[in-house]
Coordinates of C-alpha atoms and ligand atoms in Angstrom, one line a residue:
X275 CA 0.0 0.0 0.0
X276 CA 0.9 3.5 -0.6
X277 CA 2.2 5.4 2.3
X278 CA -0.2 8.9 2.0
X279 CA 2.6 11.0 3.5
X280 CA 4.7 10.4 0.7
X281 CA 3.3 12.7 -1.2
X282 CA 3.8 16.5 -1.1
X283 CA 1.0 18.5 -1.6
X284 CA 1.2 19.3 -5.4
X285 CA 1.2 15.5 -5.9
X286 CA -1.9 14.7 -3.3
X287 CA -3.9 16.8 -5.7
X288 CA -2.3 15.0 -8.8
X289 CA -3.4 11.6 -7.2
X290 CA -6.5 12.8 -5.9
X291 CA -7.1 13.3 -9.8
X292 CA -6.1 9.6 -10.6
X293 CA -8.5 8.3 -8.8
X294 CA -11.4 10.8 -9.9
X295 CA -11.4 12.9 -6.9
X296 CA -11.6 16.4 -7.2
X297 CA -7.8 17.7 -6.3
X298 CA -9.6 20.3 -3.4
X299 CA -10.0 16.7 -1.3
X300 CA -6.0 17.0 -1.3
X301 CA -5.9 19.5 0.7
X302 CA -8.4 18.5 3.4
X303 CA -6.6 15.1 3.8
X304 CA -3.4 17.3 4.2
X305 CA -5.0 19.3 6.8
X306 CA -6.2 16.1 8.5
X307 CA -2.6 14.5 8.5
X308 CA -0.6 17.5 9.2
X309 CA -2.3 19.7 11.3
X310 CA -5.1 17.5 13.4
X311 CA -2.5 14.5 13.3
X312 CA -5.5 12.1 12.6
X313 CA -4.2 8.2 12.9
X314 CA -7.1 6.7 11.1
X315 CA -9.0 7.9 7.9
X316 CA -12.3 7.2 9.2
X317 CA -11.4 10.5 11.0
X318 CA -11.5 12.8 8.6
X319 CA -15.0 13.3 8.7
X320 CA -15.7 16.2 6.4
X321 CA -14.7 13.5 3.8
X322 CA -17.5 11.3 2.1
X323 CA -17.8 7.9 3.5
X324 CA -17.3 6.4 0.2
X325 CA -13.7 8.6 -0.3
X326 CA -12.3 7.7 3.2
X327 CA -13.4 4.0 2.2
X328 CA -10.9 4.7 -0.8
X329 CA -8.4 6.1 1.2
X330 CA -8.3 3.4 3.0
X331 CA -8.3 0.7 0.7
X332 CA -5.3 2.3 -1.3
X333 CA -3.3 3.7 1.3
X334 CA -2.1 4.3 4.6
X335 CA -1.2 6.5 7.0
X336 CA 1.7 4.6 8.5
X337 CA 1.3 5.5 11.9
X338 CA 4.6 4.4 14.0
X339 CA 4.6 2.4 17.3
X340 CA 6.7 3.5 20.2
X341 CA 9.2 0.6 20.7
X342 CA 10.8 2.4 23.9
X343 CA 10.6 5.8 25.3
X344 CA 13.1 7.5 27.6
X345 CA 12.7 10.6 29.5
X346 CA 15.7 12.9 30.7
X347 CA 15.8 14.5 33.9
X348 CA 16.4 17.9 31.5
X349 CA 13.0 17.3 29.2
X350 CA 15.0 15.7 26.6
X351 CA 12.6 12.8 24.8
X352 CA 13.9 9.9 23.4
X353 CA 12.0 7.4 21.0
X354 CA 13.3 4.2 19.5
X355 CA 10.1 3.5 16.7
X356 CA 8.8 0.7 14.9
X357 CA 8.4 1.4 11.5
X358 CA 6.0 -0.8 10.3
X359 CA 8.8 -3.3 8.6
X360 CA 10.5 -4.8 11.2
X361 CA 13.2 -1.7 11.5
X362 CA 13.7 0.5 14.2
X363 CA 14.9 4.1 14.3
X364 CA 15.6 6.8 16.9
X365 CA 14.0 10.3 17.1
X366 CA 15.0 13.0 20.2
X367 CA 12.5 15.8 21.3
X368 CA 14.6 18.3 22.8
X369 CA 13.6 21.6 24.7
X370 CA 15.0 25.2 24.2
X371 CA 14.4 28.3 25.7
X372 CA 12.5 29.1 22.1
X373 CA 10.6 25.8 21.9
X374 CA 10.7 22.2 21.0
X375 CA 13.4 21.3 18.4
X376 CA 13.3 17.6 17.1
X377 CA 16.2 15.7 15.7
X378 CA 14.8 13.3 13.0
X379 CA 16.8 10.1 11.4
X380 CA 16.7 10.0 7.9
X381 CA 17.9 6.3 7.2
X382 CA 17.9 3.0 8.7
X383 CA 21.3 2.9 9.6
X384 CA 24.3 4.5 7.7
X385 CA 27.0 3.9 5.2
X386 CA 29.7 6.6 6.3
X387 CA 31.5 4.7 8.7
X388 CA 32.3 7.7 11.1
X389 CA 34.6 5.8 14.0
X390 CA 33.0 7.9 17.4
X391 CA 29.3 6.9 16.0
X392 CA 27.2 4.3 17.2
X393 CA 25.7 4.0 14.2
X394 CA 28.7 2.7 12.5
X395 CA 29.2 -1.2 12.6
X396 CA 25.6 -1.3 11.9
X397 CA 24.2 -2.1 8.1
X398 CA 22.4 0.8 6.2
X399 CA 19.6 -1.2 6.0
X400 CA 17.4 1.3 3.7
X401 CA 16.6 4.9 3.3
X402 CA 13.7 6.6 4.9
X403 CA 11.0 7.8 2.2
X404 CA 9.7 11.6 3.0
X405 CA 6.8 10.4 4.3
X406 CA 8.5 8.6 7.0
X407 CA 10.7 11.4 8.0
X408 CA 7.6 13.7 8.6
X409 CA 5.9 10.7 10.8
X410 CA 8.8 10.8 13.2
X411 CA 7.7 14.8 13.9
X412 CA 3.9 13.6 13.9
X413 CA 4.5 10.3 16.3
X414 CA 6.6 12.8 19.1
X415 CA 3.9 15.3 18.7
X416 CA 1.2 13.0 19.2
X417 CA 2.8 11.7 22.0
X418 CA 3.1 14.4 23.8
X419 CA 0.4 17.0 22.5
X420 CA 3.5 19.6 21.9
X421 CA 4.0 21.6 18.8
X422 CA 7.6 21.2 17.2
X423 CA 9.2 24.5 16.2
X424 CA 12.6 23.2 14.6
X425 CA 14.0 20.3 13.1
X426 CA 17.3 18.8 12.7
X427 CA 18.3 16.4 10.8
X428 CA 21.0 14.5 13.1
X429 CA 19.8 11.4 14.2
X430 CA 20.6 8.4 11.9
X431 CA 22.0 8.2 8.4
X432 CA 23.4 11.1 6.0
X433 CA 21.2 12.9 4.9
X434 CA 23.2 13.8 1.8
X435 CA 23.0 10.0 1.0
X436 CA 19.3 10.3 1.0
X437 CA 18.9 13.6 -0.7
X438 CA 15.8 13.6 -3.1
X439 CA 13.9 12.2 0.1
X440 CA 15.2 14.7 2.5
X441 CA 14.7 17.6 0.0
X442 CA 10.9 16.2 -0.6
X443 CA 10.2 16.1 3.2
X444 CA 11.6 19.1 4.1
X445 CA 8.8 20.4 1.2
X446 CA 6.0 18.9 3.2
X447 CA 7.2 19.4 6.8
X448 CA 7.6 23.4 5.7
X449 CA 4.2 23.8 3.5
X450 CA 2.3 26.3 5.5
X451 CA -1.2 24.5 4.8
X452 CA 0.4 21.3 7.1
X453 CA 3.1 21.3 9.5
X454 CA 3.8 24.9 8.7
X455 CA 7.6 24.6 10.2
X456 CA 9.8 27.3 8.1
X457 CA 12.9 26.3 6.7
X458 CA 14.9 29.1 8.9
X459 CA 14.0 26.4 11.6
X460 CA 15.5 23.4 9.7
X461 CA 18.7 22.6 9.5
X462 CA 20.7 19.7 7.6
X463 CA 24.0 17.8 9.1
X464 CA 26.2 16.1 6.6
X465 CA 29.2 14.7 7.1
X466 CA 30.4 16.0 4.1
X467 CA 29.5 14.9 0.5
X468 CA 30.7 17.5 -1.7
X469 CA 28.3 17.2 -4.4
X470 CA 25.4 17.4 -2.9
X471 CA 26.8 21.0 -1.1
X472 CA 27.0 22.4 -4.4
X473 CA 23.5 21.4 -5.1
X474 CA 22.0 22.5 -2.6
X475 CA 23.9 25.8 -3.0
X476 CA 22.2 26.3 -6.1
X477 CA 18.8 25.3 -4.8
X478 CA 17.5 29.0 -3.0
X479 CA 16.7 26.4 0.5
X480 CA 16.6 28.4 3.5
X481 CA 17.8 26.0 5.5
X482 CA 20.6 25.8 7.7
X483 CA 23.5 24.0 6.6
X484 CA 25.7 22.4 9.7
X485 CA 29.1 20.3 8.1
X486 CA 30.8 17.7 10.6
X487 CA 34.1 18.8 10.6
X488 CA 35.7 17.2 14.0
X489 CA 39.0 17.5 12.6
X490 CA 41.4 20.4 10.5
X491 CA 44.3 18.1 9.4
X492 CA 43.5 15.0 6.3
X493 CA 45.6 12.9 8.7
X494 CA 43.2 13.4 11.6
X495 CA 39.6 13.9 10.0
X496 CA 40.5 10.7 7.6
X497 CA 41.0 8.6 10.3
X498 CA 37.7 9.7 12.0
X499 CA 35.6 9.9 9.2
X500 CA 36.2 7.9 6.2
X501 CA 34.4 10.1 4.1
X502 CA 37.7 12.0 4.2
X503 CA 39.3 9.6 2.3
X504 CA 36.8 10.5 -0.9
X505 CA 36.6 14.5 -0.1
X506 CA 39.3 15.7 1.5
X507 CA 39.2 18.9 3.6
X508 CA 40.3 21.3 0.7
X509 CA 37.5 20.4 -1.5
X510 CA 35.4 20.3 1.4
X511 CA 36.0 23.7 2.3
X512 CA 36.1 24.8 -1.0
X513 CA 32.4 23.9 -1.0
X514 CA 31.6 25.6 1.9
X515 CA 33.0 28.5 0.5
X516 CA 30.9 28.2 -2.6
X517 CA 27.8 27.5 -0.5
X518 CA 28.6 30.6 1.4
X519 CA 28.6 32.9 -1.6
X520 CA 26.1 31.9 -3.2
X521 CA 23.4 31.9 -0.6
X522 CA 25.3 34.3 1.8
X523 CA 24.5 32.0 4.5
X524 CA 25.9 31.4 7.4
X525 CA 27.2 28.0 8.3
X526 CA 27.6 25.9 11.2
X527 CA 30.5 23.6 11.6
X528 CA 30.5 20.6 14.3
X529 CA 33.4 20.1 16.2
X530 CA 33.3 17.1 18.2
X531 CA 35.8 17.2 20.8
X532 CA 38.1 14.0 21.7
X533 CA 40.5 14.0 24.3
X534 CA 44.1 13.9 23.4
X535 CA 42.7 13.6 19.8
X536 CA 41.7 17.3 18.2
X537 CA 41.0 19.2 21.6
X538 CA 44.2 20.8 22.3
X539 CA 45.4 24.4 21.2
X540 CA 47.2 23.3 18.3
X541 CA 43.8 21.8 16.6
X542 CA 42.3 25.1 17.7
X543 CA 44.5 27.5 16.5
X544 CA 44.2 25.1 12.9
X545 CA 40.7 25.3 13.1
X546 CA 41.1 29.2 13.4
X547 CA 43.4 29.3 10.3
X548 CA 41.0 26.8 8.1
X549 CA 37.7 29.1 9.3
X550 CA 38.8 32.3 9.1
X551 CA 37.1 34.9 7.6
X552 CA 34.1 32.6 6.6
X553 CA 30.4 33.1 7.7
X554 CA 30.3 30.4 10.3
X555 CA 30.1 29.4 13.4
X556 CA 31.4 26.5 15.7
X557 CA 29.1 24.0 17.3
X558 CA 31.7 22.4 20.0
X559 CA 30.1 18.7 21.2
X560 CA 32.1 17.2 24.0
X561 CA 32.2 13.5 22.3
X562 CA 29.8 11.0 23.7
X563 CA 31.9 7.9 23.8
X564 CA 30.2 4.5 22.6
X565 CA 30.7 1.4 23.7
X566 CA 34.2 0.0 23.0
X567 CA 34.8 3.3 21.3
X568 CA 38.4 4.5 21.3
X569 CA 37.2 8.2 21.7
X570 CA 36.8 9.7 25.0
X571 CA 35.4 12.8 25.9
X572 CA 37.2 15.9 26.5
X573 CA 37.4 17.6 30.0
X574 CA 35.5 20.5 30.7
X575 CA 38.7 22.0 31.1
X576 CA 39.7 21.6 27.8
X577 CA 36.9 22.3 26.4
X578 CA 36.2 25.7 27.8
X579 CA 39.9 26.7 26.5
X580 CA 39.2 25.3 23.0
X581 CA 36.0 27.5 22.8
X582 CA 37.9 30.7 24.0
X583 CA 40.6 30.2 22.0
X584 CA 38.2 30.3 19.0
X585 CA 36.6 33.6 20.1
X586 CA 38.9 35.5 21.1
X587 CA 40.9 34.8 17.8
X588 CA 37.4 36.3 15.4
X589 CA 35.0 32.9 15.1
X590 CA 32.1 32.5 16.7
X591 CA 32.1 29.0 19.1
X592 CA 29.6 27.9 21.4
X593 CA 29.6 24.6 23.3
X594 CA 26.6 22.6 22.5
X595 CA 24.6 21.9 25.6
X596 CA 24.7 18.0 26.3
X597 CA 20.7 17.4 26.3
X598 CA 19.8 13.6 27.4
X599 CA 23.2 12.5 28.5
X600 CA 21.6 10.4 30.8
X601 CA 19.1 8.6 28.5
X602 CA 21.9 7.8 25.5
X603 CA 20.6 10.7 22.8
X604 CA 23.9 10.6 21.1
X605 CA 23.4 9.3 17.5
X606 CA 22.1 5.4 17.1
X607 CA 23.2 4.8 21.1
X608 CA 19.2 2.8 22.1
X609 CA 18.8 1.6 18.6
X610 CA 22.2 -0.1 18.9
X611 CA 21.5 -1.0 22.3
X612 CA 18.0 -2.8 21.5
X613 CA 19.5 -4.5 19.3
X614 CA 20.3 -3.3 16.0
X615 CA 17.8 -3.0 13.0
X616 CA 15.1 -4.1 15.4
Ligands
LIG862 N1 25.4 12.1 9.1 C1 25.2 13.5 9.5 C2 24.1 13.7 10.6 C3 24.0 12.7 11.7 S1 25.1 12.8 13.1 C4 26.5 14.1 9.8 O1 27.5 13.4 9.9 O2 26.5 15.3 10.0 C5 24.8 14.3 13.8 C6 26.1 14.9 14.5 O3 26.5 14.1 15.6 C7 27.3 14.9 13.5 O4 28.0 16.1 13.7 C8 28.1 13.7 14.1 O5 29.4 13.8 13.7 C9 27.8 13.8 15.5 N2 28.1 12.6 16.3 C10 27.9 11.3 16.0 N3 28.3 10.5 17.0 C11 28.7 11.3 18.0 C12 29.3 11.0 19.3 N4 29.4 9.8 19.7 N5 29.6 12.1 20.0 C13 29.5 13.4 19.5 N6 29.0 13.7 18.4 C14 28.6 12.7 17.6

C-alpha cells in the first residue's frame, strides 16, 4: 500500500485526480494529517464515507509504534520507533528556551562509517522515504500533545546520501497548509558529500547548513571519518565557500571534541586558520563515547579553553549543551542498544 505521507501537496492533488477525486479533497486530507495528526482515515470526517473508504483501501497513513521511550531529567525525549517493517529508528525531542526542536533520522542505519558513532558497525539497511521522516515529527507530537518549532536532521544516516527524500520532506514538513515549520527552523547535518553541497547551494533552501568537521588536518579527520578519504578537507572547504557565496549564509561547523585527539590548542588554533574569515560558526560537542569506542570525551577543562581560544581569535564558538546525556541521545546509542535494526 501506498504510504499517503509520501506525497507533497502538489502530488496529493495529482493523485486525488487519478483516482477521480476532485484535487480540493488534497488539501483536506493534508490538513487532517498534518495539522489535526489524525491516525485513522475514518477520521476525517468532512470527507464522504465512500472517499475515506478509498483512502483506506489504497493507502495508509503509516502511523509508527513506540518501541521504547526515555525521558531525561532535562526534558529531553527519546524514542526508538517501529516502522512498520521490522526496522527500528531513533527520534530526540529536545527543549530550548524558544521551543521544542526535534532531531529526525533520515535512514535505517548508515554507510559513512564515522569511527566515534554508534551508528557505524551497523548495516544501512534502507533509506527513509519523505513520508516517513515527517511521521517521526507527527509520532513525538502526538505523544506528547507539543507543537515542534525546529527540526534537525542528526539522528541516523546522511542525509546527503538520501537527498531527493530529505529535500521532498523538508517540502511537506515546511508547507504552510500542514506542519507549517519554516525552513529558517530546519537545518541539515552532513558529514560531508561535496556534491550534494553544491547542489544545494544552487537550490535557494533556506535551510541551515551544519558540516561535521571534527577534525582540520586529512591525517586526523580521515582517520575519524572515512568520508575523508573521498573528499578531503580542501575540497570540502572549498564547498563551503561556494555555498557561502552563493546563498550568503551562514554556516555551522560541528566540532566534536576527543580527548588527546583534536581538543588541544594546536587543533584550535588550525581550526582558526582553516575558518577564518568565513560566515560560520562552531558548534563544540564534548564527544559522547560508545561502547568499545576508542574516543573519550574531553574535560571540561579543555573544552572551555578550545571555545575561547576560538573567540577571542574572530569565530564565533559555542559549546553545544549535552541534552539527554543520561538517556543515550547521542546518534544510534538505544537503537544499537536494542538490538540493532530491530
Ligand atoms: N550524518 C550526518 C548527521 C548525523 S550525526 C552528519 O554526519 O552530520 C549528527 C552529528 O552528531 C554529527 O555532527 C556527528 O558527527 C555527531 N556525532 C555522531 N556521533 C557522535 C558522538 N558519539 N559524540 C559526539 N557527536 C557525535
Amino acid at each position: 500500500m501506498k504510504n499517503i505521507k509520501d506525497y507533497n501537496l502538489d502530488e496529493l492533488k495529482e493523485e486525488m485526480i487519478s483516482i477521480n477525486e476532485k484535487p480540493f479533497r488534497a488539501e483536506q486530507i493534508f490538513k487532517w494529517i498534518y495539522v489535526e495528526n489524525v491516525v485513522d482515515f475514518s477520521d476525517m470526517t468532512n470527507l464522504s464515507l465512500e472517499l475515506r473508504e478509498k483512502l483506506k483501501q489504497n493507502y495508509t497513513l503509516n502511523i509508527y509504534k513506540i518501541i521504547k521511550k526515555q525521558e531525561s531529567l532535562d526534558g529531553t525525549k527519546k524514542y526508538l520507533f517501529d516502522i512498520l517493517d521490522g526496522n527500528a529508528i531513533e527520534t530526540v525531542l529536545m527543549q530550548y528556551k524558544h521551543g521544542y526542536s526535534i532531531c529526525v533520522s533520515s535512514q535505517v542505519g548508515c554507510k559513512m562509517g564515522c569511527k566515534f558513532c554508534a551508528s557505524t558497525g551497523l548495516a544501512c539497511v534502507r533509506n527513509l522515504t519523505a513520508g516517513e521522516i515527517a511521521e517521526q515529527i507527527l509520532a513525538v507530537e502526538r505523544d506528547t500533545g507539543i507543537k515542534i518549532s525546529n527540526v534537525v536532521f542528526m539522528g541516523i544516516g546522511e542525509p546527503f546520501d538520501n537527498f531527493d527524500n530529505v529535500l521532498k520532506s523538508i517540502k511537506i514538513i515546511n508547507n504552510q497548509k500542514g506542519l507549517n515549520i519554516g525552513a529558517r527552523h530546519i537545518s541539515v547535518s552532513t558529514c560531508g558529500v561535496v556534491p550534494k553541497i553544491y547542489e544545494i547551494a544552487d537550490m535557494d533552501l533556506q535551510c541551515t547548513l551544519s558540516i561535521s568537521l571534527h577534525a582540520t588536518t586529512n591525517e586526523k579527520r580521515s582517520a575519524m571519518m572515512p568520508i575523508n578519504n573521498k573528499y578531503n578537507i580542501e575540497e570540502l572547504m572549498k564547498a563551503c565557500k561556494y555555498y557561502i557565496e552563493k546563498t550568503n549564509k551562514r554556516i555551522s561547523f560541528e566540532y566534536a571534541l576527543a580527548k588527546d585527539n583534536n581538543d588541544n590548542l594546536e587543533d584550535a588554533r588550525s581550526l582558526v586558520k582553516l575558518l577564518k574569515g568565513m560566515l560560520c560558526h562552531v558548534n563544540l560537542i564534548p564527544i559522547n563515547k560508545i561502547e568499545n569506542g576508542k574516543y573519550d570525551t574531553s574535560t571540561n577543562e579543555n573544552i572551555i579553553k578550545f571555545r575561547d581560544y576560538l573567540n577571542d581569535h574572530g569565530i564565533v564558538a559555542t559549546i553545544r549543551r549535552e541534552l539527554g546525556d543520561d538517556i543515550d541521545a547521542a546518534c544510534g546509542q538505544l537503537r544499537r542498544k536494542e538490538g540493532g535494526n530491530g
